[in-house]
């Protein structure tokens, strides 16, 4: 296998092997890009996760290219010739080429799976001025570019060339052998200090592939845990969001929690002992969830807070720079979990419960349902609220109040609320009964 930056000369990386992994359309897309690079006289490599996943025989259409040349100009030229749009990040020397139907037709890619966008980067190295700070980047060789990466398994590059010759694997960290040995290993000892987001990434990849973190890597990872405190909320949020989109987030969460990593994010961030069970239940409900992984991740965000008080939850949300809307929803979720005894108490009327739950988002409610599934009385009331009570409306409205000669003011809301409560509590069941009750209320006011 390739090592010390040498090319792997095994004939394994043939078009057929790539075809098996990526499918005909994606291979045609790669061929178009390669021919373009050839014509421009630019060396181009397929790198990172897609190469790792080819070794693992896992489907991955996230095409990341690194080139020894100006990636932005290269992507712009592709868009000029074939169509689509580019999104440039000049500071990093990277560009995304976003394909549209016209570009797909022009390249005759067929109807197979292709990515919606393709990433191009100029080969670069990174210099970290301070632990956990964003690095300064400089152009480099492909070998230099691979050495800046997080783990050996992600530091693989395929040099792709036009024509049918076998592609060459560049593997400076022996990533291929770590994939076969199921190991997560960093490329240098300062890796986690430079960028502690790699701590989250290490556990995410370990869980996804059922790999183990190699012992030397595990030791330097543990030493770098306090540096997590220096990471911006946005960067931690991004990592947690990726974890919540994994197939088994609870395993990663348990690993991170065992190392007290949540407490590094905020001292009151603690994970519930039952959280694994809650994530399992979330998975059972997944087929019914709308919105795919966004919806699952949103629910997951709530479950992370299932043993946290509302006041602490708001501080943690601020630390993670969560949107105001998500923070409010999570705060409502913690409020709801703190009120389950009250919700289940038979003396509390449906209308009182409705008033309380009206202030809580539907995602928070669904997450709370996952947590309270074993509490029959509470679950029943939350389900009744979602399916029935919250939809109840009065037939009488403001116009009826004006017609009845009442002076506009807080009394309007009071009367309408009382009428809605009467519907919800089953005290009235017909429009005639509603009108009768309404007239009684009007007479009382007068
Ligand atoms: P996934 O399958 O989860 O998308 P990926 O390996 O494709 O995983 P990305 O986050 O898309 O991961 O990053 C692409 C590549 O960039 C990685 O394979 C890795 O080589 C490199 N990389 C990403 N994040 C870091 C980091 N924090 N430090 C160093 N290298 C990184």
Tab-separated table of C-alpha atoms and ligand atoms in Angstrom:
chain	number	residue	atom	x	y	z
A	1	UNK	CA	0.000	0.000	0.000
A	2	UNK	CA	1.151	3.557	-0.610
A	3	UNK	CA	3.026	5.190	2.242
A	4	UNK	CA	5.202	8.216	2.959
A	5	UNK	CA	3.532	10.174	0.184
A	6	UNK	CA	4.232	7.603	-2.518
A	7	UNK	CA	1.608	6.707	-5.062
A	8	UNK	CA	-0.084	3.350	-4.678
A	9	UNK	CA	0.616	1.533	-7.915
A	10	UNK	CA	-1.858	-1.319	-7.426
A	11	UNK	CA	-4.175	-1.575	-10.409
A	12	UNK	CA	-7.154	-1.609	-8.085
A	13	UNK	CA	-8.385	1.912	-8.796
A	14	UNK	CA	-9.863	1.312	-12.196
A	15	UNK	CA	-12.843	3.010	-13.803
A	16	UNK	CA	-14.856	-0.147	-13.030
A	17	UNK	CA	-14.151	0.112	-9.331
A	18	UNK	CA	-15.144	3.764	-9.256
A	19	UNK	CA	-18.191	2.932	-11.344
A	20	UNK	CA	-19.279	0.348	-8.812
A	21	UNK	CA	-19.026	2.892	-6.009
A	22	UNK	CA	-20.399	6.004	-7.651
A	23	UNK	CA	-22.554	4.855	-10.568
A	24	UNK	CA	-22.391	5.710	-14.267
A	25	UNK	CA	-23.645	9.314	-14.099
A	26	UNK	CA	-21.206	10.396	-11.392
A	27	UNK	CA	-18.342	8.706	-13.232
A	28	UNK	CA	-19.259	10.581	-16.429
A	29	UNK	CA	-19.310	13.789	-14.418
A	30	UNK	CA	-15.849	13.053	-13.034
A	31	UNK	CA	-14.614	12.205	-16.539
A	32	UNK	CA	-15.879	15.569	-17.827
A	33	UNK	CA	-14.097	17.410	-15.016
A	34	UNK	CA	-10.905	15.440	-15.590
A	35	UNK	CA	-10.897	16.095	-19.325
A	36	UNK	CA	-11.386	19.763	-18.594
A	37	UNK	CA	-8.441	19.676	-16.137
A	38	UNK	CA	-6.371	17.862	-18.750
A	39	UNK	CA	-7.152	20.529	-21.350
A	40	UNK	CA	-6.217	23.243	-18.838
A	41	UNK	CA	-3.069	21.346	-17.880
A	42	UNK	CA	-4.077	21.191	-14.198
A	43	UNK	CA	-3.310	18.263	-11.855
A	44	UNK	CA	-6.502	17.202	-10.155
A	45	UNK	CA	-7.302	14.833	-7.273
A	46	UNK	CA	-10.434	13.402	-5.753
A	47	UNK	CA	-9.913	13.629	-1.984
A	48	UNK	CA	-11.254	12.993	1.490
A	49	UNK	CA	-14.481	11.249	2.432
A	50	UNK	CA	-15.423	10.069	-1.047
A	51	UNK	CA	-12.121	8.190	-1.443
A	52	UNK	CA	-12.363	6.758	2.085
A	53	UNK	CA	-15.889	5.575	1.321
A	54	UNK	CA	-14.808	3.947	-1.928
A	55	UNK	CA	-12.352	1.841	0.090
A	56	UNK	CA	-15.148	1.068	2.523
A	57	UNK	CA	-17.544	0.351	-0.347
A	58	UNK	CA	-20.008	2.866	1.010
A	59	UNK	CA	-22.084	5.085	-1.236
A	60	UNK	CA	-20.910	8.721	-1.114
A	61	UNK	CA	-21.483	11.299	-3.805
A	62	UNK	CA	-19.836	14.229	-2.012
A	63	UNK	CA	-17.206	14.953	-4.624
A	64	UNK	CA	-14.301	16.978	-3.233
A	65	UNK	CA	-11.546	17.871	-5.685
A	66	UNK	CA	-8.180	19.364	-4.867
A	67	UNK	CA	-6.102	20.838	-7.596
A	68	UNK	CA	-2.612	22.159	-7.961
A	69	UNK	CA	-3.834	25.432	-9.378
A	70	UNK	CA	-6.500	28.085	-8.952
A	71	UNK	CA	-9.654	26.191	-7.891
A	72	UNK	CA	-11.911	29.228	-8.180
A	73	UNK	CA	-10.876	29.993	-11.747
A	74	UNK	CA	-11.215	26.297	-12.585
A	75	UNK	CA	-14.787	26.073	-11.233
A	76	UNK	CA	-15.735	29.343	-12.938
A	77	UNK	CA	-14.503	27.994	-16.259
A	78	UNK	CA	-16.529	24.788	-15.816
A	79	UNK	CA	-19.651	26.858	-15.140
A	80	UNK	CA	-18.887	28.999	-18.179
A	81	UNK	CA	-18.546	25.982	-20.467
A	82	UNK	CA	-21.292	23.729	-19.068
A	83	UNK	CA	-23.611	26.032	-17.108
A	84	UNK	CA	-24.630	26.054	-13.455
A	85	UNK	CA	-23.336	28.525	-10.890
A	86	UNK	CA	-20.284	28.844	-8.681
A	87	UNK	CA	-20.065	29.939	-5.077
A	88	UNK	CA	-16.581	31.190	-4.229
A	89	UNK	CA	-14.717	31.441	-0.934
A	90	UNK	CA	-11.762	33.567	-1.880
A	91	UNK	CA	-10.088	33.500	1.586
A	92	UNK	CA	-9.874	29.679	1.461
A	93	UNK	CA	-9.263	29.348	-2.289
A	94	UNK	CA	-12.347	27.120	-2.634
A	95	UNK	CA	-15.395	27.084	-4.879
A	96	UNK	CA	-18.609	25.102	-5.177
A	97	UNK	CA	-19.940	24.348	-8.612
A	98	UNK	CA	-23.719	24.078	-8.392
A	99	UNK	CA	-25.170	22.040	-11.224
A	100	UNK	CA	-28.485	22.798	-12.891
A	101	UNK	CA	-30.560	20.825	-15.417
A	102	UNK	CA	-28.948	22.585	-18.376
A	103	UNK	CA	-25.438	21.650	-17.180
A	104	UNK	CA	-26.500	18.043	-16.514
A	105	UNK	CA	-27.968	17.776	-20.032
A	106	UNK	CA	-24.993	19.433	-21.669
A	107	UNK	CA	-22.624	16.910	-20.074
A	108	UNK	CA	-24.984	14.004	-21.031
A	109	UNK	CA	-24.793	12.566	-17.538
A	110	UNK	CA	-27.858	10.354	-17.851
A	111	UNK	CA	-30.429	9.843	-15.122
A	112	UNK	CA	-28.277	8.234	-12.410
A	113	UNK	CA	-27.390	9.802	-9.082
A	114	UNK	CA	-25.165	12.863	-9.205
A	115	UNK	CA	-24.347	15.448	-6.549
A	116	UNK	CA	-26.114	18.812	-6.657
A	117	UNK	CA	-22.780	20.543	-6.110
A	118	UNK	CA	-19.107	19.767	-6.357
A	119	UNK	CA	-16.319	21.219	-4.222
A	120	UNK	CA	-13.010	22.421	-5.617
A	121	UNK	CA	-10.090	23.562	-3.483
A	122	UNK	CA	-6.606	24.763	-4.254
A	123	UNK	CA	-4.105	22.459	-2.501
A	124	UNK	CA	-3.228	24.263	0.731
A	125	UNK	CA	-1.585	24.008	4.140
A	126	UNK	CA	-2.928	25.534	7.304
A	127	UNK	CA	-1.091	27.409	10.058
A	128	UNK	CA	-2.774	27.634	13.463
A	129	UNK	CA	-1.854	30.870	15.254
A	130	UNK	CA	-3.640	29.844	18.463
A	131	UNK	CA	-5.358	26.680	19.738
A	132	UNK	CA	-8.920	26.330	18.412
A	133	UNK	CA	-8.572	29.430	16.192
A	134	UNK	CA	-9.372	29.308	12.498
A	135	UNK	CA	-6.173	28.690	10.523
A	136	UNK	CA	-4.406	30.883	8.006
A	137	UNK	CA	-4.152	29.041	4.683
A	138	UNK	CA	-1.376	28.971	2.104
A	139	UNK	CA	-1.059	27.182	-1.235
A	140	UNK	CA	0.841	23.895	-0.979
A	141	UNK	CA	1.535	20.609	-2.726
A	142	UNK	CA	-1.080	17.862	-2.641
A	143	UNK	CA	1.048	16.005	-0.071
A	144	UNK	CA	1.042	19.145	2.123
A	145	UNK	CA	-2.711	19.423	1.667
A	146	UNK	CA	-3.244	15.840	2.825
A	147	UNK	CA	-1.041	16.324	5.894
A	148	UNK	CA	-3.252	19.188	7.187
A	149	UNK	CA	-6.274	16.889	7.339
A	150	UNK	CA	-7.948	15.455	10.428
A	151	UNK	CA	-7.373	11.686	10.252
A	152	UNK	CA	-5.354	9.314	8.131
A	153	UNK	CA	-8.551	7.741	6.791
A	154	UNK	CA	-9.570	11.149	5.395
A	155	UNK	CA	-6.126	11.989	4.033
A	156	UNK	CA	-6.438	9.952	0.854
A	157	UNK	CA	-6.309	11.365	-2.641
A	158	UNK	CA	-6.938	9.724	-5.994
A	159	UNK	CA	-5.035	11.286	-8.839
A	160	UNK	CA	-7.456	11.111	-11.675
A	161	UNK	CA	-6.320	11.191	-15.214
A	162	UNK	CA	-8.082	11.299	-18.527
A	163	UNK	CA	-8.551	8.027	-20.432
A	164	UNK	CA	-8.977	4.563	-19.044
A	165	UNK	CA	-5.713	4.143	-17.126
A	166	UNK	CA	-5.904	3.166	-13.452
A	167	UNK	CA	-6.029	6.043	-11.015
A	168	UNK	CA	-3.283	6.382	-8.443
A	169	UNK	CA	-3.865	6.559	-4.715
A	170	UNK	CA	-1.849	9.039	-2.690
A	171	UNK	CA	-1.827	7.954	0.938
A	172	UNK	CA	0.818	9.771	2.998
A	173	UNK	CA	-0.620	8.727	6.380
A	174	UNK	CA	-1.269	5.060	5.600
A	175	UNK	CA	-4.987	5.776	5.744
A	176	UNK	CA	-5.802	2.764	3.628
A	177	UNK	CA	-4.258	0.433	6.179
A	178	UNK	CA	-6.068	2.286	9.007
A	179	UNK	CA	-9.335	1.766	7.157
A	180	UNK	CA	-8.603	-1.942	6.902
A	181	UNK	CA	-7.508	-2.004	10.565
A	182	UNK	CA	-10.590	0.053	11.561
A	183	UNK	CA	-8.578	2.774	13.269
A	184	UNK	CA	-9.051	6.511	13.701
A	185	UNK	CA	-5.603	8.073	13.845
A	186	UNK	CA	-4.459	11.692	13.629
A	187	UNK	CA	-1.637	12.784	11.356
A	188	UNK	CA	0.280	14.750	14.001
A	189	UNK	CA	0.341	15.237	17.773
A	190	UNK	CA	-0.997	18.813	17.881
A	191	UNK	CA	-4.021	17.937	15.805
A	192	UNK	CA	-6.698	18.232	18.513
A	193	UNK	CA	-5.104	21.291	20.110
A	194	UNK	CA	-5.041	23.064	16.752
A	195	UNK	CA	-8.621	22.137	16.074
A	196	UNK	CA	-10.686	20.549	18.864
A	197	UNK	CA	-13.659	20.081	16.502
A	198	UNK	CA	-11.663	16.994	15.489
A	199	UNK	CA	-12.571	15.501	18.895
A	200	UNK	CA	-16.217	15.455	17.815
A	201	UNK	CA	-15.268	14.258	14.359
A	202	UNK	CA	-13.172	11.383	15.796
A	203	UNK	CA	-16.114	9.995	17.734
A	204	UNK	CA	-18.497	10.594	14.842
A	205	UNK	CA	-16.376	8.586	12.391
A	206	UNK	CA	-15.577	5.924	15.018
A	207	UNK	CA	-19.266	5.367	15.619
A	208	UNK	CA	-20.295	5.503	11.972
A	209	UNK	CA	-17.756	2.933	10.820
A	210	UNK	CA	-17.439	1.022	14.130
A	211	UNK	CA	-13.743	1.939	14.211
A	212	UNK	CA	-11.720	2.444	17.369
A	213	UNK	CA	-9.689	5.509	18.198
A	214	UNK	CA	-6.079	4.352	18.135
A	215	UNK	CA	-4.498	4.498	21.623
A	216	UNK	CA	-1.934	7.263	20.932
A	217	UNK	CA	-4.647	9.349	19.262
A	218	UNK	CA	-7.012	8.702	22.205
A	219	UNK	CA	-4.342	9.931	24.636
A	220	UNK	CA	-3.734	13.243	22.851
A	221	UNK	CA	-7.469	13.639	22.326
A	222	UNK	CA	-8.076	13.455	26.098
A	223	UNK	CA	-5.404	16.059	26.762
A	224	UNK	CA	-7.030	18.476	24.320
A	225	UNK	CA	-10.542	18.248	25.802
A	226	UNK	CA	-10.282	21.512	27.812
A	227	UNK	CA	-9.457	23.391	24.579
A	228	UNK	CA	-13.074	22.816	23.514
A	229	UNK	CA	-13.907	25.773	25.780
A	230	UNK	CA	-12.105	28.012	23.291
A	231	UNK	CA	-14.167	26.941	20.296
A	232	UNK	CA	-16.813	29.311	19.015
A	233	UNK	CA	-20.432	28.325	19.589
A	234	UNK	CA	-21.002	28.156	15.847
A	235	UNK	CA	-18.275	25.558	15.315
A	236	UNK	CA	-19.476	23.345	18.174
A	237	UNK	CA	-23.063	23.693	16.989
A	238	UNK	CA	-22.036	22.537	13.525
A	239	UNK	CA	-20.341	19.433	14.958
A	240	UNK	CA	-23.304	18.561	17.196
A	241	UNK	CA	-25.650	19.047	14.280
A	242	UNK	CA	-23.630	16.580	12.182
A	243	UNK	CA	-23.696	14.100	15.081
A	244	UNK	CA	-27.483	14.400	15.346
A	245	UNK	CA	-27.740	13.477	11.660
A	246	UNK	CA	-25.803	10.230	12.110
A	247	UNK	CA	-27.613	6.882	12.169
A	248	UNK	CA	-26.899	6.277	15.884
A	249	UNK	CA	-26.251	9.658	17.526
A	250	UNK	CA	-26.779	8.239	21.013
A	251	UNK	CA	-23.553	6.217	20.775
A	252	UNK	CA	-21.497	9.288	19.956
A	253	UNK	CA	-23.299	11.323	22.601
A	254	UNK	CA	-22.584	8.614	25.188
A	255	UNK	CA	-18.872	8.568	24.234
A	256	UNK	CA	-18.604	12.360	24.460
A	257	UNK	CA	-20.571	12.428	27.683
A	258	UNK	CA	-18.321	9.768	29.268
A	259	UNK	CA	-15.381	12.144	28.688
A	260	UNK	CA	-17.352	15.055	30.200
A	261	UNK	CA	-17.181	16.887	26.896
A	262	UNK	CA	-20.620	18.485	27.193
A	263	UNK	CA	-19.492	20.156	30.431
A	264	UNK	CA	-16.649	21.802	28.441
A	265	UNK	CA	-19.239	23.375	26.185
A	266	UNK	CA	-21.143	24.765	29.186
A	267	UNK	CA	-20.771	23.740	32.829
A	268	UNK	CA	-24.488	22.927	33.176
A	269	UNK	CA	-24.703	20.886	29.961
A	270	UNK	CA	-25.346	17.305	31.157
A	271	UNK	CA	-26.794	14.450	29.169
A	272	UNK	CA	-29.714	12.478	30.551
A	273	UNK	CA	-28.956	8.873	31.505
A	274	UNK	CA	-32.009	7.843	29.496
A	275	UNK	CA	-30.994	9.750	26.391
A	276	UNK	CA	-29.887	6.592	24.536
A	277	UNK	CA	-33.377	5.203	24.960
A	278	UNK	CA	-34.901	8.470	23.737
A	279	UNK	CA	-32.796	8.482	20.577
A	280	UNK	CA	-33.766	4.860	19.934
A	281	UNK	CA	-37.408	5.859	20.182
A	282	UNK	CA	-36.821	8.788	17.879
A	283	UNK	CA	-35.473	6.307	15.319
A	284	UNK	CA	-38.546	4.115	15.686
A	285	UNK	CA	-40.675	7.158	14.869
A	286	UNK	CA	-38.449	8.225	11.994
A	287	UNK	CA	-40.352	6.612	9.147
A	288	UNK	CA	-43.296	8.796	10.124
A	289	UNK	CA	-41.270	11.986	10.326
A	290	UNK	CA	-41.647	14.618	7.689
A	291	UNK	CA	-38.700	16.614	6.389
A	292	UNK	CA	-36.109	13.818	6.615
A	293	UNK	CA	-32.881	14.451	8.426
A	294	UNK	CA	-33.611	18.134	9.148
A	295	UNK	CA	-36.637	17.122	11.136
A	296	UNK	CA	-34.760	14.334	12.919
A	297	UNK	CA	-31.868	16.672	13.781
A	298	UNK	CA	-34.292	19.293	15.150
A	299	UNK	CA	-35.930	16.709	17.394
A	300	UNK	CA	-32.474	15.472	18.396
A	301	UNK	CA	-31.483	18.988	19.442
A	302	UNK	CA	-34.402	18.989	21.873
A	303	UNK	CA	-33.563	15.547	23.274
A	304	UNK	CA	-30.070	16.777	24.179
A	305	UNK	CA	-31.774	19.046	26.738
A	306	UNK	CA	-34.023	16.475	28.396
A	307	UNK	CA	-32.421	16.788	31.814
A	308	UNK	CA	-31.720	20.509	31.799
A	309	UNK	CA	-33.652	23.296	33.514
A	310	UNK	CA	-35.083	26.057	31.335
A	311	UNK	CA	-32.766	28.780	32.659
A	312	UNK	CA	-29.663	26.652	31.978
A	313	UNK	CA	-31.021	25.589	28.597
A	314	UNK	CA	-31.202	29.229	27.519
A	315	UNK	CA	-27.566	29.783	28.536
A	316	UNK	CA	-26.423	26.674	26.658
A	317	UNK	CA	-28.394	27.708	23.556
A	318	UNK	CA	-26.687	31.116	23.699
A	319	UNK	CA	-23.265	29.434	24.047
A	320	UNK	CA	-24.038	27.327	20.974
A	321	UNK	CA	-25.355	30.321	19.094
A	322	UNK	CA	-28.563	28.483	18.242
A	323	UNK	CA	-31.218	30.469	16.368
A	324	UNK	CA	-33.704	32.345	18.505
A	325	UNK	CA	-36.471	30.139	17.182
A	326	UNK	CA	-34.710	26.866	18.063
A	327	UNK	CA	-33.659	28.237	21.466
A	328	UNK	CA	-37.263	29.171	22.271
A	329	UNK	CA	-38.478	25.797	21.164
A	330	UNK	CA	-35.886	24.028	23.340
A	331	UNK	CA	-36.773	26.269	26.307
A	332	UNK	CA	-40.443	25.292	25.826
A	333	UNK	CA	-39.428	21.633	25.742
A	334	UNK	CA	-37.583	21.909	29.076
A	335	UNK	CA	-40.581	23.789	30.556
A	336	UNK	CA	-42.877	21.050	29.349
A	337	UNK	CA	-40.752	18.250	30.808
A	338	UNK	CA	-40.618	20.126	34.112
A	339	UNK	CA	-44.442	20.192	34.118
A	340	UNK	CA	-45.275	16.562	33.370
A	341	UNK	CA	-46.691	15.906	36.863
A	342	UNK	CA	-48.989	18.876	36.470
A	343	UNK	CA	-49.984	17.712	32.965
A	344	UNK	CA	-50.906	14.262	34.190
A	345	UNK	CA	-52.854	15.419	37.277
A	346	UNK	CA	-56.533	14.487	36.749
A	347	UNK	CA	-57.753	17.689	38.454
A	348	UNK	CA	-56.308	19.861	35.662
A	349	UNK	CA	-58.795	20.677	32.966
A	350	UNK	CA	-58.151	20.160	29.268
A	351	UNK	CA	-58.526	23.911	28.704
A	352	UNK	CA	-55.783	24.746	31.238
A	353	UNK	CA	-53.473	22.219	29.596
A	354	UNK	CA	-54.293	23.703	26.187
A	355	UNK	CA	-53.422	27.212	27.400
A	356	UNK	CA	-50.059	25.928	28.635
A	357	UNK	CA	-49.258	23.870	25.536
A	358	UNK	CA	-50.298	26.676	23.173
A	359	UNK	CA	-47.045	28.381	24.194
A	360	UNK	CA	-44.894	25.387	23.207
A	361	UNK	CA	-43.719	24.560	19.677
A	362	UNK	CA	-44.929	21.441	17.922
A	363	UNK	CA	-41.347	20.086	17.647
A	364	UNK	CA	-40.936	20.514	21.407
A	365	UNK	CA	-44.194	18.662	21.924
A	366	UNK	CA	-43.155	15.805	19.660
A	367	UNK	CA	-39.787	15.556	21.428
A	368	UNK	CA	-41.578	15.553	24.803
A	369	UNK	CA	-43.863	12.773	23.560
A	370	UNK	CA	-40.758	10.671	22.892
A	371	UNK	CA	-39.577	11.310	26.468
A	372	UNK	CA	-42.964	10.690	28.111
A	373	UNK	CA	-44.033	7.678	26.099
A	374	UNK	CA	-44.276	5.476	29.216
A	375	UNK	CA	-46.447	7.906	31.141
A	376	UNK	CA	-49.892	6.938	29.839
A	377	UNK	CA	-51.854	9.855	31.306
A	378	UNK	CA	-49.422	12.529	30.132
A	379	UNK	CA	-49.018	10.987	26.707
A	380	UNK	CA	-52.794	10.757	26.257
A	381	UNK	CA	-53.247	14.438	27.075
A	382	UNK	CA	-50.444	15.570	24.775
A	383	UNK	CA	-51.879	13.485	21.945
A	384	UNK	CA	-55.391	14.852	22.593
A	385	UNK	CA	-53.958	18.358	22.548
A	386	UNK	CA	-52.174	17.784	19.221
A	387	UNK	CA	-55.048	16.031	17.539
A	388	UNK	CA	-58.044	17.821	18.988
A	389	UNK	CA	-57.844	20.531	21.636
A	390	UNK	CA	-55.455	22.901	19.880
A	391	UNK	CA	-57.671	22.961	16.780
A	392	UNK	CA	-60.792	23.999	18.695
A	393	UNK	CA	-62.115	27.433	17.716
A	394	UNK	CA	-65.212	29.360	18.740
A	395	UNK	CA	-67.824	30.089	16.082
A	396	UNK	CA	-68.490	33.414	17.790
A	397	UNK	CA	-65.948	36.093	16.937
A	398	UNK	CA	-65.142	39.765	17.499
A	399	UNK	CA	-67.948	40.892	15.175
A	400	UNK	CA	-70.512	39.107	17.353
A	401	UNK	CA	-69.104	40.925	20.381
A	402	UNK	CA	-69.454	44.293	18.627
A	403	UNK	CA	-72.984	43.397	17.542
A	404	UNK	CA	-73.794	42.542	21.169
A	405	UNK	CA	-72.848	46.157	22.027
A	406	UNK	CA	-69.765	45.383	24.127
A	407	UNK	CA	-67.087	48.079	24.299
A	408	UNK	CA	-63.820	46.718	22.772
A	409	UNK	CA	-61.164	45.894	25.393
A	410	UNK	CA	-59.627	42.993	27.323
A	411	UNK	CA	-63.122	41.642	27.942
A	412	UNK	CA	-63.229	40.517	24.285
A	413	UNK	CA	-60.271	38.119	24.726
A	414	UNK	CA	-61.639	36.982	28.082
A	415	UNK	CA	-65.030	36.023	26.628
A	416	UNK	CA	-63.570	34.323	23.544
A	417	UNK	CA	-61.091	32.388	25.714
A	418	UNK	CA	-63.861	31.246	28.031
A	419	UNK	CA	-65.955	30.087	25.077
A	420	UNK	CA	-62.994	28.165	23.601
A	421	UNK	CA	-62.307	26.584	27.003
A	422	UNK	CA	-65.943	25.525	27.252
A	423	UNK	CA	-65.637	23.767	23.886
A	424	UNK	CA	-62.348	22.077	24.889
A	425	UNK	CA	-63.680	20.956	28.284
A	426	UNK	CA	-66.815	19.544	26.669
A	427	UNK	CA	-69.106	21.963	28.536
A	428	UNK	CA	-70.667	22.941	25.227
A	429	UNK	CA	-71.054	20.695	22.203
A	430	UNK	CA	-73.189	22.645	19.743
A	431	UNK	CA	-73.284	26.140	18.260
A	432	UNK	CA	-76.635	26.772	19.989
A	433	UNK	CA	-75.069	25.967	23.348
A	434	UNK	CA	-72.162	28.273	22.525
A	435	UNK	CA	-74.549	31.135	21.698
A	436	UNK	CA	-76.523	30.494	24.886
A	437	UNK	CA	-73.361	30.642	26.994
A	438	UNK	CA	-72.233	33.748	25.109
A	439	UNK	CA	-75.494	35.561	25.838
A	440	UNK	CA	-75.181	34.666	29.524
A	441	UNK	CA	-71.680	36.185	29.565
A	442	UNK	CA	-72.876	39.357	27.787
A	443	UNK	CA	-75.713	39.779	30.293
A	444	UNK	CA	-73.236	39.436	33.163
A	445	UNK	CA	-71.046	42.207	31.708
A	446	UNK	CA	-73.995	44.531	31.224
B	1	LIG	P1	-18.684	13.005	5.810
B	1	LIG	O1	-18.759	11.630	5.268
B	1	LIG	O2	-19.217	13.122	7.206
B	1	LIG	O3	-19.196	14.082	4.895
B	1	LIG	P2	-16.047	13.889	5.085
B	1	LIG	O4	-14.787	13.158	5.364
B	1	LIG	O5	-16.487	14.021	3.675
B	1	LIG	O6	-17.150	13.220	5.995
B	1	LIG	P3	-16.175	16.744	5.403
B	1	LIG	O7	-16.540	17.416	6.676
B	1	LIG	O8	-17.063	16.876	4.233
B	1	LIG	O9	-15.905	15.250	5.807
B	1	LIG	O10	-14.715	17.220	5.021
B	1	LIG	C1	-14.070	16.818	3.825
B	1	LIG	C2	-12.609	16.526	4.116
B	1	LIG	O11	-11.969	17.691	4.634
B	1	LIG	C3	-12.398	15.442	5.174
B	1	LIG	O12	-12.403	14.158	4.619
B	1	LIG	C4	-11.051	15.835	5.741
B	1	LIG	O13	-10.021	15.372	4.901
B	1	LIG	C5	-11.055	17.347	5.663
B	1	LIG	N1	-11.510	17.968	6.908
B	1	LIG	C6	-12.766	18.321	7.262
B	1	LIG	N2	-12.811	18.873	8.473
B	1	LIG	C7	-11.546	18.904	8.922
B	1	LIG	C8	-10.922	19.367	10.114
B	1	LIG	N3	-11.633	19.912	11.108
B	1	LIG	N4	-9.603	19.236	10.211
B	1	LIG	C9	-8.867	18.712	9.203
B	1	LIG	N5	-9.393	18.233	8.079
B	1	LIG	C10	-10.712	18.328	7.911
